[in-house]
PDB file of C-alpha atoms in Angstrom:
ATOM      1  CA  GLY A   4      -5.021  -9.313 -28.244  1.00 30.00           C
ATOM      2  CA  SER A   5      -6.782  -6.095 -27.248  1.00 38.00           C
ATOM      3  CA  GLU A   6      -9.404  -6.412 -24.374  1.00 43.00           C
ATOM      4  CA  MET A   7     -11.599  -3.099 -23.143  1.00 44.00           C
ATOM      5  CA  CYS A   8     -11.463  -2.851 -19.073  1.00 44.00           C
ATOM      6  CA  ILE A   9     -12.278   0.339 -17.610  1.00 41.00           C
ATOM      7  CA  ARG A  10     -10.164   1.436 -14.013  1.00 40.00           C
ATOM      8  CA  ASP A  11     -11.433   1.960 -10.638  1.00 38.00           C
ATOM      9  CA  ARG A  12     -10.153   4.712  -8.300  1.00 39.00           C
ATOM     10  CA  ASP A  13      -6.694   3.452  -8.308  1.00 44.00           C
ATOM     11  CA  TYR A  14      -6.494   2.515 -11.621  1.00 51.00           C
ATOM     12  CA  GLN A  15      -6.188  -0.606 -11.268  1.00 58.00           C
ATOM     13  CA  LEU A  16      -7.100  -2.734 -15.136  1.00 63.00           C
ATOM     14  CA  THR A  17     -10.563  -4.105 -14.454  1.00 75.00           C
ATOM     15  CA  PRO A  18     -11.822  -6.075 -17.661  1.00 79.00           C
ATOM     16  CA  LEU A  19     -15.713  -4.738 -18.582  1.00 81.00           C
ATOM     17  CA  SER A  20     -18.454  -7.939 -19.335  1.00 84.00           C
ATOM     18  CA  VAL A  21     -19.768  -8.404 -22.102  1.00 84.00           C
ATOM     19  CA  GLU A  22     -22.540  -6.678 -20.887  1.00 85.00           C
ATOM     20  CA  GLN A  23     -20.731  -3.575 -19.466  1.00 84.00           C
ATOM     21  CA  LEU A  24     -19.267  -2.951 -23.138  1.00 87.00           C
ATOM     22  CA  PRO A  25     -20.222   0.410 -25.113  1.00 89.00           C
ATOM     23  CA  LEU A  26     -22.194  -0.764 -28.002  1.00 87.00           C
ATOM     24  CA  GLN A  27     -23.983  -3.340 -26.004  1.00 89.00           C
ATOM     25  CA  ARG A  28     -24.903  -0.900 -23.942  1.00 90.00           C
ATOM     26  CA  ALA A  29     -26.240   1.748 -26.447  1.00 92.00           C
ATOM     27  CA  ARG A  30     -28.549  -1.582 -26.743  1.00 90.00           C
ATOM     28  CA  SER A  31     -30.772  -0.857 -23.434  1.00 90.00           C
ATOM     29  CA  ALA A  32     -30.511   2.836 -22.284  1.00 92.00           C
ATOM     30  CA  ALA A  33     -29.378   6.242 -23.767  1.00 94.00           C
ATOM     31  CA  PHE A  34     -25.139   6.795 -21.453  1.00 93.00           C
ATOM     32  CA  GLN A  35     -22.667   9.611 -21.423  1.00 92.00           C
ATOM     33  CA  ASN A  36     -19.153   9.793 -20.929  1.00 92.00           C
ATOM     34  CA  LEU A  37     -18.130   6.659 -20.326  1.00 90.00           C
ATOM     35  CA  GLU A  38     -14.830   6.132 -19.546  1.00 89.00           C
ATOM     36  CA  PHE A  39     -12.446   2.901 -20.043  1.00 87.00           C
ATOM     37  CA  ALA A  40      -9.365   1.478 -22.111  1.00 85.00           C
ATOM     38  CA  VAL A  41      -8.607  -0.443 -24.986  1.00 85.00           C
ATOM     39  CA  GLU A  42      -5.512  -2.725 -23.460  1.00 79.00           C
ATOM     40  CA  GLY A  43      -2.764  -4.447 -25.521  1.00 73.00           C
ATOM     41  CA  ILE A  44      -1.916  -7.786 -24.445  1.00 69.00           C
ATOM     42  CA  ASP A  45       1.479  -6.562 -22.801  1.00 69.00           C
ATOM     43  CA  CYS A  46      -1.476  -5.634 -20.305  1.00 67.00           C
ATOM     44  CA  THR A  47      -0.519  -2.113 -21.059  1.00 69.00           C
ATOM     45  CA  PRO A  48      -3.236   0.121 -21.906  1.00 67.00           C
ATOM     46  CA  ARG A  49      -3.427   1.035 -25.620  1.00 80.00           C
ATOM     47  CA  LEU A  50      -5.946   3.976 -25.732  1.00 88.00           C
ATOM     48  CA  TRP A  51      -8.107   5.370 -23.374  1.00 90.00           C
ATOM     49  CA  LEU A  52     -11.831   6.298 -25.071  1.00 91.00           C
ATOM     50  CA  SER A  53     -14.179   8.132 -23.907  1.00 93.00           C
ATOM     51  CA  ALA A  54     -17.855   6.963 -25.314  1.00 94.00           C
ATOM     52  CA  SER A  55     -21.875   7.396 -25.170  1.00 95.00           C
ATOM     53  CA  GLY A  56     -24.289   6.695 -26.969  1.00 95.00           C
ATOM     54  CA  GLY A  57     -28.267   5.045 -27.006  1.00 95.00           C
ATOM     55  CA  PRO A  58     -31.139   3.228 -28.147  1.00 94.00           C
ATOM     56  CA  LEU A  59     -32.515   3.792 -31.653  1.00 93.00           C
ATOM     57  CA  PRO A  60     -35.707   3.063 -32.628  1.00 90.00           C
ATOM     58  CA  ASP A  61     -35.323   0.205 -34.796  1.00 86.00           C
ATOM     59  CA  GLY A  62     -33.895  -1.647 -32.247  1.00 83.00           C
ATOM     60  CA  GLY A  63     -30.591  -0.912 -32.772  1.00 89.00           C
ATOM     61  CA  ALA A  64     -27.853   1.492 -31.206  1.00 93.00           C
ATOM     62  CA  VAL A  65     -25.960   4.551 -31.557  1.00 93.00           C
ATOM     63  CA  ILE A  66     -22.384   5.123 -30.211  1.00 94.00           C
ATOM     64  CA  SER A  67     -19.785   8.131 -30.561  1.00 95.00           C
ATOM     65  CA  LEU A  68     -16.059   7.703 -29.295  1.00 94.00           C
ATOM     66  CA  ARG A  69     -14.057  10.069 -28.030  1.00 94.00           C
ATOM     67  CA  ASP A  70     -10.528   9.870 -27.599  1.00 94.00           C
ATOM     68  CA  ILE A  71      -9.289  11.503 -24.036  1.00 92.00           C
ATOM     69  CA  SER A  72      -6.363   9.319 -23.293  1.00 89.00           C
ATOM     70  CA  GLN A  73      -3.913  12.391 -23.362  1.00 90.00           C
ATOM     71  CA  ARG A  74      -6.088  13.972 -20.861  1.00 89.00           C
ATOM     72  CA  LYS A  75      -5.926  10.516 -19.564  1.00 84.00           C
ATOM     73  CA  ARG A  76      -1.967  10.364 -18.764  1.00 83.00           C
ATOM     74  CA  TRP A  77      -2.141  13.481 -17.506  1.00 83.00           C
ATOM     75  CA  ASP A  78      -4.439  11.893 -15.169  1.00 82.00           C
ATOM     76  CA  ILE A  79      -2.418   8.947 -13.912  1.00 77.00           C
ATOM     77  CA  LEU A  80       0.662  10.574 -13.781  1.00 79.00           C
ATOM     78  CA  ARG A  81      -1.282  13.338 -11.561  1.00 81.00           C
ATOM     79  CA  LEU A  82      -2.552  10.257  -8.905  1.00 79.00           C
ATOM     80  CA  ARG A  83       1.101   8.811  -9.179  1.00 78.00           C
ATOM     81  CA  GLN A  84       2.491  12.199  -7.740  1.00 80.00           C
ATOM     82  CA  LYS A  85       0.082  12.944  -5.887  1.00 86.00           C
ATOM     83  CA  LEU A  86      -0.001   8.613  -4.036  1.00 91.00           C
ATOM     84  CA  TYR A  87       3.419   7.629  -4.077  1.00 93.00           C
ATOM     85  CA  ASP A  88       6.298   8.449  -2.897  1.00 94.00           C
ATOM     86  CA  THR A  89       9.187  10.286  -5.782  1.00 91.00           C
ATOM     87  CA  VAL A  90      12.264   8.788  -3.742  1.00 94.00           C
ATOM     88  CA  THR A  91      11.491   5.471  -3.436  1.00 95.00           C
ATOM     89  CA  GLN A  92       8.801   4.853  -5.405  1.00 93.00           C
ATOM     90  CA  LEU A  93       6.400   3.293  -2.377  1.00 95.00           C
ATOM     91  CA  PRO A  94       3.614   4.675  -1.661  1.00 95.00           C
ATOM     92  CA  ASN A  95       3.140   7.045  -0.108  1.00 95.00           C
ATOM     93  CA  ARG A  96       1.276   8.207   3.963  1.00 95.00           C
ATOM     94  CA  SER A  97      -1.401   8.823   2.099  1.00 93.00           C
ATOM     95  CA  LEU A  98      -1.847   5.881   0.335  1.00 93.00           C
ATOM     96  CA  LEU A  99      -1.292   4.074   3.283  1.00 95.00           C
ATOM     97  CA  MET A 100      -3.627   5.495   5.336  1.00 95.00           C
ATOM     98  CA  ASP A 101      -6.047   4.784   2.027  1.00 93.00           C
ATOM     99  CA  ARG A 102      -4.758   1.754   2.565  1.00 93.00           C
ATOM    100  CA  VAL A 103      -5.857   1.141   6.085  1.00 94.00           C
ATOM    101  CA  GLY A 104      -8.519   2.570   6.456  1.00 92.00           C
ATOM    102  CA  PHE A 105      -9.990   0.455   3.718  1.00 90.00           C
ATOM    103  CA  THR A 106      -9.552  -2.790   5.997  1.00 89.00           C
ATOM    104  CA  LEU A 107     -10.655  -1.208   9.231  1.00 89.00           C
ATOM    105  CA  THR A 108     -13.793  -0.916   6.557  1.00 87.00           C
ATOM    106  CA  ARG A 109     -14.078  -4.710   5.179  1.00 82.00           C
ATOM    107  CA  VAL A 110     -13.536  -5.239   8.801  1.00 78.00           C
ATOM    108  CA  GLN A 111     -16.340  -4.786  10.845  1.00 71.00           C
ATOM    109  CA  GLN A 112     -18.296  -6.453   7.958  1.00 67.00           C
ATOM    110  CA  ARG A 113     -17.171 -10.009   8.674  1.00 73.00           C
ATOM    111  CA  HIS A 114     -14.529 -11.912  11.512  1.00 69.00           C
ATOM    112  CA  PRO A 115     -11.608  -9.887  11.212  1.00 74.00           C
ATOM    113  CA  GLN A 116      -7.934 -11.519  10.456  1.00 85.00           C
ATOM    114  CA  LEU A 117      -5.119 -11.070  12.657  1.00 89.00           C
ATOM    115  CA  MET A 118      -3.369  -7.945  11.195  1.00 92.00           C
ATOM    116  CA  ALA A 119       0.125  -5.170  12.447  1.00 95.00           C
ATOM    117  CA  LEU A 120       1.318  -2.413  10.985  1.00 96.00           C
ATOM    118  CA  LEU A 121       5.378  -2.238  11.496  1.00 97.00           C
ATOM    119  CA  LEU A 122       6.583   0.781  11.740  1.00 97.00           C
ATOM    120  CA  ILE A 123      11.049   0.068  10.823  1.00 97.00           C
ATOM    121  CA  GLY A 124      13.413   3.261  11.735  1.00 96.00           C
ATOM    122  CA  CYS A 125      15.857   3.797   9.730  1.00 94.00           C
ATOM    123  CA  ARG A 126      19.286   6.238  11.648  1.00 91.00           C
ATOM    124  CA  PRO A 127      22.694   6.509  10.760  1.00 89.00           C
ATOM    125  CA  HIS A 128      24.666   4.106  13.056  1.00 81.00           C
ATOM    126  CA  SER A 129      26.931   6.300  15.687  1.00 69.00           C
ATOM    127  CA  GLY A 130      30.562   6.227  14.484  1.00 57.00           C
ATOM    128  CA  THR A 131      29.802   5.447  10.418  1.00 55.00           C
ATOM    129  CA  VAL A 132      30.790   8.512   7.879  1.00 49.00           C
ATOM    130  CA  THR A 133      27.568  10.360   7.515  1.00 49.00           C
ATOM    131  CA  GLY A 134      25.136  11.866   9.979  1.00 48.00           C
ATOM    132  CA  ALA A 135      22.904  13.350   7.107  1.00 48.00           C
ATOM    133  CA  THR A 136      18.646  13.012   8.562  1.00 58.00           C
ATOM    134  CA  PRO A 137      17.268  12.820   6.713  1.00 70.00           C
ATOM    135  CA  LEU A 138      19.117  10.532   4.928  1.00 87.00           C
ATOM    136  CA  PRO A 139      20.433  10.783   0.877  1.00 89.00           C
ATOM    137  CA  ASP A 140      18.158   9.590  -1.644  1.00 92.00           C
ATOM    138  CA  PRO A 141      20.331   7.092  -2.560  1.00 92.00           C
ATOM    139  CA  ILE A 142      20.290   5.506   0.451  1.00 93.00           C
ATOM    140  CA  LEU A 143      16.761   5.758   0.630  1.00 95.00           C
ATOM    141  CA  SER A 144      15.964   3.876  -2.587  1.00 95.00           C
ATOM    142  CA  VAL A 145      18.530   1.148  -1.553  1.00 95.00           C
ATOM    143  CA  LEU A 146      16.410   0.545   1.615  1.00 96.00           C
ATOM    144  CA  GLY A 147      12.968   1.290  -1.047  1.00 95.00           C
ATOM    145  CA  GLN A 148      14.039  -2.246  -2.934  1.00 96.00           C
ATOM    146  CA  ARG A 149      15.314  -3.869   0.331  1.00 96.00           C
ATOM    147  CA  LEU A 150      12.069  -4.090   1.623  1.00 96.00           C
ATOM    148  CA  THR A 151      10.040  -4.232  -1.970  1.00 94.00           C
ATOM    149  CA  ASP A 152      12.179  -7.315  -2.085  1.00 94.00           C
ATOM    150  CA  SER A 153      11.140  -8.610   1.573  1.00 91.00           C
ATOM    151  CA  ILE A 154       7.452  -8.448   1.331  1.00 91.00           C
ATOM    152  CA  ARG A 155       4.610 -10.925   0.424  1.00 89.00           C
ATOM    153  CA  PRO A 156       2.319  -9.840  -2.497  1.00 89.00           C
ATOM    154  CA  GLU A 157      -0.408  -9.564   0.527  1.00 89.00           C
ATOM    155  CA  ASP A 158       1.406  -6.848   2.505  1.00 93.00           C
ATOM    156  CA  MET A 159       1.696  -2.770   1.712  1.00 95.00           C
ATOM    157  CA  VAL A 160       4.659  -1.313   2.267  1.00 97.00           C
ATOM    158  CA  ALA A 161       5.031   2.989   2.407  1.00 97.00           C
ATOM    159  CA  ARG A 162       7.718   5.627   2.826  1.00 97.00           C
ATOM    160  CA  VAL A 163       5.236   7.695   5.722  1.00 96.00           C
ATOM    161  CA  GLY A 164       8.756  10.066   6.887  1.00 93.00           C
ATOM    162  CA  ALA A 165      11.932  11.343   6.202  1.00 92.00           C
ATOM    163  CA  ASP A 166      13.685   8.502   7.230  1.00 94.00           C
ATOM    164  CA  THR A 167      10.672   6.006   8.944  1.00 96.00           C
ATOM    165  CA  PHE A 168       8.658   3.206   6.221  1.00 98.00           C
ATOM    166  CA  ALA A 169       4.926   1.604   7.266  1.00 98.00           C
ATOM    167  CA  LEU A 170       4.719  -2.152   6.464  1.00 97.00           C
ATOM    168  CA  LEU A 171       0.684  -2.707   7.045  1.00 97.00           C
ATOM    169  CA  LEU A 172       0.559  -7.481   7.329  1.00 95.00           C
ATOM    170  CA  GLU A 173      -2.636  -7.948   6.017  1.00 89.00           C
ATOM    171  CA  LYS A 174      -2.479 -11.784   7.408  1.00 87.00           C
ATOM    172  CA  ILE A 175      -0.868 -13.441  10.322  1.00 91.00           C
ATOM    173  CA  ALA A 176      -0.853 -16.093  12.702  1.00 89.00           C
ATOM    174  CA  THR A 177      -0.150 -15.038  14.749  1.00 88.00           C
ATOM    175  CA  CYS A 178       2.039 -12.263  17.345  1.00 88.00           C
ATOM    176  CA  SER A 179       5.108 -13.723  16.837  1.00 90.00           C
ATOM    177  CA  ALA A 180       4.884 -14.186  13.525  1.00 93.00           C
ATOM    178  CA  ALA A 181       4.585 -10.109  12.666  1.00 93.00           C
ATOM    179  CA  ILE A 182       8.236 -10.629  15.131  1.00 93.00           C
ATOM    180  CA  ASP A 183      10.211 -12.384  12.578  1.00 95.00           C
ATOM    181  CA  ILE A 184       8.863 -10.862  10.472  1.00 95.00           C
ATOM    182  CA  ALA A 185      10.213  -7.415  12.087  1.00 95.00           C
ATOM    183  CA  GLU A 186      13.667  -9.458  12.642  1.00 94.00           C
ATOM    184  CA  ARG A 187      14.266 -10.271   8.472  1.00 95.00           C
ATOM    185  CA  LEU A 188      13.492  -6.575   8.112  1.00 95.00           C
ATOM    186  CA  GLN A 189      15.653  -5.105  10.863  1.00 94.00           C
ATOM    187  CA  ALA A 190      18.533  -8.226   8.740  1.00 94.00           C
ATOM    188  CA  SER A 191      18.022  -6.709   5.538  1.00 95.00           C
ATOM    189  CA  LEU A 192      18.381  -3.234   5.952  1.00 95.00           C
ATOM    190  CA  SER A 193      20.763  -2.682   8.152  1.00 93.00           C
ATOM    191  CA  ALA A 194      22.999  -4.639   5.882  1.00 94.00           C
ATOM    192  CA  PRO A 195      25.893  -2.185   4.801  1.00 93.00           C
ATOM    193  CA  VAL A 196      24.517   0.313   1.762  1.00 91.00           C
ATOM    194  CA  SER A 197      27.555   0.526  -0.308  1.00 86.00           C
ATOM    195  CA  LEU A 198      27.209   4.687  -1.633  1.00 81.00           C
ATOM    196  CA  ALA A 199      30.646   6.513  -4.203  1.00 78.00           C
ATOM    197  CA  ASP A 200      32.812   7.114  -1.703  1.00 79.00           C
ATOM    198  CA  SER A 201      31.967   5.737   2.005  1.00 82.00           C
ATOM    199  CA  THR A 202      30.218   2.648   3.049  1.00 87.00           C
ATOM    200  CA  ILE A 203      26.892   3.091   5.528  1.00 89.00           C
ATOM    201  CA  ILE A 204      25.460   1.336   8.464  1.00 90.00           C
ATOM    202  CA  LEU A 205      22.092   2.027   9.759  1.00 93.00           C
ATOM    203  CA  ASP A 206      20.465   2.002  13.265  1.00 93.00           C
ATOM    204  CA  VAL A 207      16.279  -0.285  12.839  1.00 95.00           C
ATOM    205  CA  THR A 208      14.766  -0.093  14.920  1.00 96.00           C
ATOM    206  CA  VAL A 209      10.487  -1.183  14.304  1.00 97.00           C
ATOM    207  CA  GLY A 210       7.420  -0.669  16.234  1.00 96.00           C
ATOM    208  CA  ILE A 211       4.462  -3.682  16.264  1.00 95.00           C
ATOM    209  CA  ALA A 212       1.127  -2.812  16.642  1.00 95.00           C
ATOM    210  CA  LEU A 213      -1.170  -5.241  15.916  1.00 93.00           C
ATOM    211  CA  GLY A 214      -5.065  -5.044  15.007  1.00 89.00           C
ATOM    212  CA  PRO A 215      -7.327  -4.452  13.166  1.00 89.00           C
ATOM    213  CA  LEU A 216      -9.370  -4.420  16.264  1.00 84.00           C
ATOM    214  CA  GLY A 217      -9.056  -1.719  19.079  1.00 84.00           C
ATOM    215  CA  TYR A 218      -8.542   0.855  15.956  1.00 90.00           C
ATOM    216  CA  PRO A 219     -11.308   3.548  14.878  1.00 89.00           C
ATOM    217  CA  GLN A 220      -9.303   5.039  12.610  1.00 93.00           C
ATOM    218  CA  PRO A 221      -6.004   4.210  10.287  1.00 94.00           C
ATOM    219  CA  GLU A 222      -4.356   7.091  12.283  1.00 95.00           C
ATOM    220  CA  ASP A 223      -4.921   5.502  15.557  1.00 94.00           C
ATOM    221  CA  TRP A 224      -3.080   2.104  13.866  1.00 95.00           C
ATOM    222  CA  LEU A 225      -1.162   3.975  13.079  1.00 96.00           C
ATOM    223  CA  GLN A 226       0.159   6.147  16.864  1.00 95.00           C
ATOM    224  CA  ASP A 227       0.623   3.061  18.722  1.00 95.00           C
ATOM    225  CA  ALA A 228       2.997   1.860  16.820  1.00 96.00           C
ATOM    226  CA  ALA A 229       4.264   5.042  15.928  1.00 96.00           C
ATOM    227  CA  LEU A 230       4.827   5.216  20.101  1.00 94.00           C
ATOM    228  CA  ALA A 231       6.374   1.016  20.072  1.00 94.00           C
ATOM    229  CA  MET A 232       8.621   2.420  17.569  1.00 96.00           C
ATOM    230  CA  ALA A 233       9.796   5.297  20.337  1.00 94.00           C
ATOM    231  CA  GLN A 234      10.294   2.738  22.442  1.00 92.00           C
ATOM    232  CA  ALA A 235      12.030   0.360  20.779  1.00 93.00           C
ATOM    233  CA  GLN A 236      14.353   3.172  20.421  1.00 90.00           C
ATOM    234  CA  GLN A 237      15.348   3.772  23.485  1.00 89.00           C
ATOM    235  CA  THR A 238      15.170   0.747  25.455  1.00 79.00           C
ATOM    236  CA  ALA A 239      14.624  -2.055  23.117  1.00 65.00           C
ATOM    237  CA  GLU A 240      17.901  -3.801  23.345  1.00 77.00           C
ATOM    238  CA  GLN A 241      16.205  -6.867  20.221  1.00 82.00           C
ATOM    239  CA  GLY A 242      15.771  -3.446  18.150  1.00 90.00           C
ATOM    240  CA  TRP A 243      11.971  -3.817  18.310  1.00 93.00           C
ATOM    241  CA  TRP A 244       9.318  -3.667  20.288  1.00 92.00           C
ATOM    242  CA  VAL A 245       5.378  -4.450  20.386  1.00 92.00           C
ATOM    243  CA  SER A 246       2.772  -1.854  20.972  1.00 91.00           C
ATOM    244  CA  GLU A 247       1.158  -2.535  24.898  1.00 80.00           C
ATOM    245  CA  HIS A 248      -2.509  -2.911  22.762  1.00 79.00           C
ATOM    246  CA  SER A 249      -0.957  -5.734  21.885  1.00 69.00           C
ATOM    247  CA  LEU A 250       0.448  -7.658  24.542  1.00 68.00           C
ATOM    248  CA  GLN A 251      -3.008  -7.774  25.140  1.00 67.00           C
ATOM    249  CA  ILE A 252      -3.910  -9.163  21.617  1.00 60.00           C
ATOM    250  CA  LYS A 253      -1.386 -11.669  22.449  1.00 56.00           C
ATOM    251  CA  HIS A 254      -2.485 -12.403  25.823  1.00 54.00           C
ATOM    252  CA  ASP A 255      -6.181 -13.236  24.549  1.00 55.00           C
ATOM    253  CA  GLN A 256      -4.793 -15.368  21.954  1.00 52.00           C
ATOM    254  CA  ARG A 257      -2.933 -17.201  24.037  1.00 54.00           C
ATOM    255  CA  LEU A 258      -5.837 -17.851  26.263  1.00 48.00           C
ATOM    256  CA  GLN A 259      -8.343 -18.339  23.319  1.00 50.00           C
ATOM    257  CA  LEU A 260      -5.174 -21.448  22.060  1.00 49.00           C
ATOM    258  CA  GLU A 261      -5.341 -22.759  25.230  1.00 48.00           C
ATOM    259  CA  MET A 262      -9.340 -23.018  25.724  1.00 39.00           C
TER     260      MET A 262
END
C-alpha cells in the first residue's frame, strides 16, 4: 500500500520508476544522499529517507538508509512560510512570480496560448462600518476562500498585497473570456461579509493584462495589470479595465478571426 516517491522543488510528489529505486540504482552505479519519501495509500508521505549505495563485486549491491523525516518536515514548513500567505493560505507574490516566469519561459518554446493576468483590488465600500486598511484578517480569509472556490483547476490565485489578489489564467479563448471571469469574481467578492458585529461590503476592481507575448519579465506583466487596476479604480464604471497592451492583442485577435 506504499509507494516510493521523490519531490521536486515545489514539493510535489513524483513516483519513482523501477529503475530509479535505490536498490536498482545501486546495482549499476554508486550514489549518495538520494532523498525520497515512502508514501501511504492516502498520498501522504509516511517517512522521508536518504539512501546511499553502490554495486558489489559479485554483482549484488549494498545500500544504507537514514531517516531524515524530521528535517524534511521542517524544510517543508519553512518553504510554505516562504511561499504562502499565512492569513489566506494562498500562494504569495514570490510564488506567483515564479509561476509566471516559468510560463513565460515555456511559451518561448512553442506557440503560446492566450493567457491573462488579473489584478484584483478590494476596498471597503464608502459608508460601511469599517474603513480599516489593510482589511482585517477574517475578511481576507473569506475573500481567499471565495477566490479559491471560483477558479479553474489550471488557474493560480495569489495574495500579492495587503488588499490585492492576482489571478493567472493560463488558457482562455478570447479577451471577452477574461472579462467574463473578472465580472464573476467581482460579483463573488462584492457579496457582503459578515463579522461578529458588522457586515462589510467591498468595492472590487480588476485590472486585466493579456499575455504572454510582449512581456519579457514576470514583473512587466504584473505591472501592466496594476496599471489597468489603477485605471479601473479611477474611471471604469464597470469596475474592470483592460490594459493598453491587451487592447492591441484583442485587435490582432479580431483580425485573425476575420481572416
